[in-house]
Amino acid sequence: MNLSICTISFRHYLHSIDQIAYWAQTHHFQGIELWGIHAKNLAAQPHYNKEWLSAFDLEISMLSDYLPLEASVPDLMAETMKVSALAKHWGTNKIRTFAGKQGSKHTSDCEKKDIVNKLRMICDYLYSQGQYLVVETHPNTLTDQLSSTLELLEHTNHPALQINFDVLHIWESGIQPIKAIKELQPFVSHFHLKNISSEKYLNVFAPDNVYAASGSRKGMVSLFDGVVNYQEFLTEVMPMFNDVHASLEWFGPNVMDVLSQDCKEVRKVFELNQVRS
């Protein structure tokens, strides 16, 4: 089990990358999922890189960005090359993005074809660089349903295309995460783990709210206290992978306390599963 924290969790805190790395090391994480805007802003200080991070026995597990699929091809590919170079600088071969900005049911066949063509171009470039495009299962994108995610994978049909399996968002779509992982498993290279106390609070994860400093955090709970049964999910999923690579994605308050406790609880499940096997 390779666990990462997300620098996005610290977006409203005055913590440096040095402080975050030291904290992650001392709390037994293996990696850091670096938010794209953080990577771009750190580029002016090139001594922050994979070698610097390895001194903490950490790695960048994934660079999480939002490639502009709505842009022209030249602009899209210029941004892809920029993010690819940043990923190399940090030593990760995984670049996370979203598949569009509207739900699968509200995207026309023509728009879907355009997104697929652009994803294939991005994948061609990243594959030539030894990198992978990791599309997140997320509301209001082409991967908001299990069926639409499978369709996107089939139509893009590229070895560089992988899936970031966001467990809560899969549950939100109406599909049991264990059922979905059984179908998506060959394509999944990363997991996002988070939870909510009730379905009625899912709107707190809407981008306009969750990225805002004054946004509501109502309903956000630690991993094992919400509607998704992570004890069951992790116990079922761990034997399906040689290594499970996951990020604890926390957007609420008390970030260090919550991440530390969730890390301990995930480790307990992992160790119990090892004993049983």
Coordinates of C-alpha atoms in Angstrom, one line a residue:
M1 CA 0.0 0.0 0.0
N2 CA 1.6 3.3 -1.2
L3 CA -0.2 6.2 0.4
S4 CA 0.1 9.8 -0.6
I5 CA -1.1 13.1 0.7
C6 CA -2.3 15.8 -1.7
T7 CA -0.8 19.3 -1.7
I8 CA -4.3 20.5 -2.6
S9 CA -5.3 19.7 1.0
F10 CA -3.0 22.5 2.1
R11 CA -4.3 25.0 -0.4
H12 CA -5.5 27.4 2.3
Y13 CA -2.7 26.9 4.8
L14 CA 0.7 28.7 5.2
H15 CA 2.8 25.5 4.8
S16 CA 5.8 25.4 2.5
I17 CA 6.7 22.3 0.4
D18 CA 9.5 21.7 2.9
Q19 CA 7.1 21.6 5.8
I20 CA 4.7 19.4 3.9
A21 CA 7.4 16.9 2.9
Y22 CA 8.8 16.7 6.4
W23 CA 5.3 16.1 7.8
A24 CA 4.5 13.4 5.2
Q25 CA 7.8 11.6 6.0
T26 CA 7.3 11.7 9.7
H27 CA 3.7 10.4 9.4
H28 CA 4.7 7.4 7.3
F29 CA 3.4 8.4 3.8
Q30 CA 5.3 7.2 0.8
G31 CA 4.3 10.0 -1.6
I32 CA 2.9 13.4 -2.4
E33 CA 0.3 14.1 -5.1
L34 CA 1.4 17.4 -6.4
W35 CA -1.3 19.8 -7.5
G36 CA -0.6 21.2 -11.0
I37 CA -0.7 24.9 -9.9
H38 CA 1.8 24.1 -7.1
A39 CA 4.2 22.4 -9.5
K40 CA 4.0 25.5 -11.9
N41 CA 4.6 27.9 -9.1
L42 CA 7.5 25.9 -7.7
A43 CA 9.2 25.8 -11.2
A44 CA 10.9 29.1 -10.4
Q45 CA 12.8 27.2 -7.7
P46 CA 14.3 24.2 -9.6
H47 CA 16.2 22.9 -6.6
Y48 CA 12.8 21.5 -5.5
N49 CA 12.8 18.3 -7.6
K50 CA 12.7 14.5 -7.4
E51 CA 16.2 14.4 -5.9
W52 CA 15.3 16.9 -3.2
L53 CA 12.1 14.9 -2.3
S54 CA 13.9 11.6 -2.3
A55 CA 15.9 12.8 0.7
F56 CA 12.7 12.5 2.6
D57 CA 12.2 9.0 1.3
L58 CA 9.2 10.3 -0.7
E59 CA 8.2 10.5 -4.3
I60 CA 5.6 12.4 -6.3
S61 CA 3.0 9.8 -7.0
M62 CA 1.0 11.9 -9.5
L63 CA 0.9 15.4 -10.9
S64 CA -2.7 16.5 -10.8
D65 CA -3.7 19.1 -13.4
Y66 CA -6.6 20.1 -15.6
L67 CA -5.5 19.9 -19.2
P68 CA -7.7 22.3 -21.3
L69 CA -9.5 19.9 -23.7
E70 CA -11.7 22.8 -24.8
A71 CA -8.7 24.7 -26.1
S72 CA -7.3 24.7 -29.7
V73 CA -4.9 21.8 -30.5
P74 CA -1.8 24.0 -30.5
D75 CA -2.7 25.5 -27.1
L76 CA -3.6 22.1 -25.6
M77 CA -0.4 20.4 -26.8
A78 CA 1.7 23.3 -25.5
E79 CA 0.1 22.9 -22.1
T80 CA 0.6 19.2 -22.3
M81 CA 4.3 19.6 -23.0
K82 CA 4.6 22.0 -20.1
V83 CA 3.0 19.7 -17.6
S84 CA 4.9 16.7 -19.0
A85 CA 8.2 18.6 -18.4
L86 CA 7.1 19.4 -14.8
A87 CA 6.2 15.7 -14.2
K88 CA 9.7 14.7 -15.4
H89 CA 11.3 17.3 -13.1
W90 CA 9.5 15.7 -10.2
G91 CA 10.1 12.1 -11.3
T92 CA 6.5 11.0 -11.8
N93 CA 5.1 9.3 -14.9
K94 CA 1.4 10.0 -14.0
I95 CA -0.5 13.1 -15.1
R96 CA -4.1 13.4 -13.8
T97 CA -6.8 15.3 -15.7
F98 CA -10.5 15.4 -16.2
A99 CA -12.3 14.3 -19.3
G100 CA -14.2 17.5 -20.3
K101 CA -16.3 19.9 -18.3
Q102 CA -19.8 18.5 -18.7
G103 CA -21.5 15.2 -17.9
S104 CA -21.7 12.3 -20.3
K105 CA -25.4 12.6 -20.8
H106 CA -25.1 16.3 -21.8
T107 CA -22.2 15.8 -24.2
S108 CA -23.1 15.3 -27.8
D109 CA -21.5 12.6 -30.0
C110 CA -19.6 15.2 -31.9
E111 CA -18.2 16.7 -28.6
K112 CA -17.3 13.2 -27.4
K113 CA -15.4 12.5 -30.6
D114 CA -13.5 15.7 -30.2
I115 CA -12.5 14.9 -26.6
V116 CA -11.5 11.4 -27.6
N117 CA -9.3 12.7 -30.4
K118 CA -7.6 15.2 -28.1
L119 CA -7.1 12.6 -25.4
R120 CA -5.5 10.3 -28.0
M121 CA -3.1 13.1 -29.1
I122 CA -2.1 13.8 -25.5
C123 CA -1.6 10.1 -24.9
D124 CA 0.6 9.8 -28.0
Y125 CA 2.8 12.5 -26.7
L126 CA 3.0 11.3 -23.1
Y127 CA 3.6 7.8 -24.2
S128 CA 6.6 8.9 -26.2
Q129 CA 7.9 10.5 -22.9
G130 CA 7.3 7.3 -20.9
Q131 CA 4.3 8.9 -19.1
Y132 CA 0.6 8.1 -18.7
L133 CA -2.5 10.2 -18.8
V134 CA -4.7 9.4 -15.7
V135 CA -8.3 10.4 -16.2
E136 CA -10.3 10.8 -13.0
T137 CA -13.8 9.4 -12.4
H138 CA -15.6 12.6 -11.6
P139 CA -19.1 14.2 -11.9
N140 CA -19.8 16.5 -14.8
T141 CA -17.2 14.9 -17.0
L142 CA -17.2 12.0 -19.5
T143 CA -16.2 9.6 -16.7
D144 CA -19.2 10.4 -14.5
Q145 CA -20.7 6.9 -15.0
L146 CA -19.1 3.5 -15.2
S147 CA -20.6 2.9 -18.6
S148 CA -19.3 6.2 -20.0
T149 CA -15.9 5.6 -18.5
L150 CA -15.7 2.2 -20.2
E151 CA -16.9 3.8 -23.4
L152 CA -14.2 6.5 -23.2
L153 CA -11.5 3.8 -22.6
E154 CA -12.7 1.8 -25.6
H155 CA -13.0 4.7 -28.0
T156 CA -9.6 6.2 -27.0
N157 CA -8.0 2.8 -27.1
H158 CA -4.5 3.9 -26.0
P159 CA -2.0 2.2 -23.7
A160 CA -1.1 5.5 -22.1
L161 CA -4.7 6.1 -20.9
Q162 CA -5.3 5.1 -17.3
I163 CA -7.9 5.8 -14.6
N164 CA -7.8 7.5 -11.3
F165 CA -10.5 5.7 -9.4
D166 CA -12.2 8.2 -7.1
V167 CA -14.2 5.9 -4.8
L168 CA -16.7 8.4 -3.5
H169 CA -17.5 9.8 -6.9
I170 CA -18.1 6.3 -8.2
W171 CA -20.5 5.7 -5.3
E172 CA -22.1 9.1 -6.1
S173 CA -22.9 7.9 -9.6
G174 CA -25.1 5.1 -8.2
I175 CA -22.6 2.2 -8.8
Q176 CA -21.2 0.2 -6.0
P177 CA -17.4 0.9 -6.0
I178 CA -16.6 -2.8 -5.7
K179 CA -18.6 -3.6 -8.8
A180 CA -17.0 -0.8 -10.7
I181 CA -13.4 -1.7 -9.7
K182 CA -13.9 -5.3 -11.0
E183 CA -14.7 -3.8 -14.5
L184 CA -12.1 -1.0 -14.4
Q185 CA -9.3 -2.8 -12.6
P186 CA -7.0 -3.3 -15.7
F187 CA -7.0 0.5 -16.3
V188 CA -6.7 1.8 -12.7
S189 CA -3.3 3.1 -11.6
H190 CA -4.4 5.3 -8.7
F191 CA -7.1 5.8 -6.2
H192 CA -8.6 8.9 -4.5
L193 CA -9.9 8.1 -1.1
K194 CA -12.4 10.5 0.7
N195 CA -15.8 10.3 2.3
I196 CA -19.0 12.2 3.2
S197 CA -21.4 11.8 6.1
S198 CA -24.5 11.9 3.8
E199 CA -25.4 12.0 0.2
K200 CA -27.2 15.3 0.8
Y201 CA -23.7 17.0 1.3
L202 CA -22.1 15.8 -1.9
N203 CA -22.4 19.3 -3.4
V204 CA -19.6 20.4 -1.1
F205 CA -17.2 18.8 -3.6
A206 CA -18.4 21.0 -6.5
P207 CA -15.3 22.9 -7.7
D208 CA -16.7 26.4 -7.1
N209 CA -17.2 25.4 -3.5
V210 CA -14.4 23.1 -2.6
Y211 CA -11.6 25.4 -4.0
A212 CA -13.0 28.5 -2.3
A213 CA -11.5 29.5 1.1
S214 CA -15.0 30.4 2.3
G215 CA -16.7 27.4 0.9
S216 CA -18.8 25.0 3.0
R217 CA -17.1 21.9 4.4
K218 CA -20.3 20.5 5.9
G219 CA -20.5 16.7 5.7
M220 CA -16.8 16.1 5.1
V221 CA -15.7 13.3 7.4
S222 CA -12.7 11.1 7.9
L223 CA -12.4 8.1 5.7
F224 CA -14.0 5.5 8.0
D225 CA -16.8 7.6 9.3
G226 CA -18.9 8.2 6.1
V227 CA -21.3 6.6 3.8
V228 CA -18.7 4.6 1.8
N229 CA -17.6 1.4 3.6
Y230 CA -13.9 1.7 3.1
Q231 CA -13.2 -1.3 5.4
E232 CA -15.1 -3.5 2.9
F233 CA -13.8 -1.7 -0.2
L234 CA -10.1 -1.9 0.7
T235 CA -10.4 -5.5 1.9
E236 CA -11.9 -6.4 -1.4
V237 CA -9.6 -4.4 -3.6
M238 CA -6.1 -4.9 -2.1
P239 CA -5.8 -8.5 -3.3
M240 CA -6.6 -7.4 -6.9
F241 CA -3.4 -5.3 -7.2
N242 CA 0.3 -6.0 -6.7
D243 CA 0.6 -2.5 -5.2
V244 CA -2.2 -0.2 -4.3
H245 CA -1.3 3.5 -5.0
A246 CA -3.8 5.9 -3.4
S247 CA -4.0 9.5 -2.2
L248 CA -6.0 10.6 0.9
E249 CA -7.9 13.5 -0.6
W250 CA -9.0 15.8 2.3
F251 CA -10.6 19.2 1.7
G252 CA -11.8 20.0 5.2
P253 CA -10.3 21.5 8.4
N254 CA -7.7 20.0 10.8
V255 CA -5.9 18.6 7.8
M256 CA -2.9 17.1 9.6
D257 CA -5.0 15.4 12.3
V258 CA -7.4 13.9 9.8
L259 CA -4.7 12.7 7.4
S260 CA -2.6 11.2 10.2
Q261 CA -5.6 9.3 11.6
D262 CA -6.8 8.1 8.2
C263 CA -3.3 6.9 7.3
K264 CA -3.2 4.8 10.5
E265 CA -6.7 3.3 9.8
V266 CA -5.8 2.4 6.2
R267 CA -2.6 0.7 7.4
K268 CA -4.6 -1.3 9.9
V269 CA -6.8 -2.6 7.1
F270 CA -3.8 -3.4 5.0
E271 CA -2.0 -5.2 7.7
L272 CA -5.1 -7.3 8.6
N273 CA -5.5 -8.2 5.0
Q274 CA -1.8 -9.4 4.9
V275 CA -2.3 -11.6 7.9
R276 CA -5.4 -13.2 6.4
S277 CA -3.6 -13.9 3.1

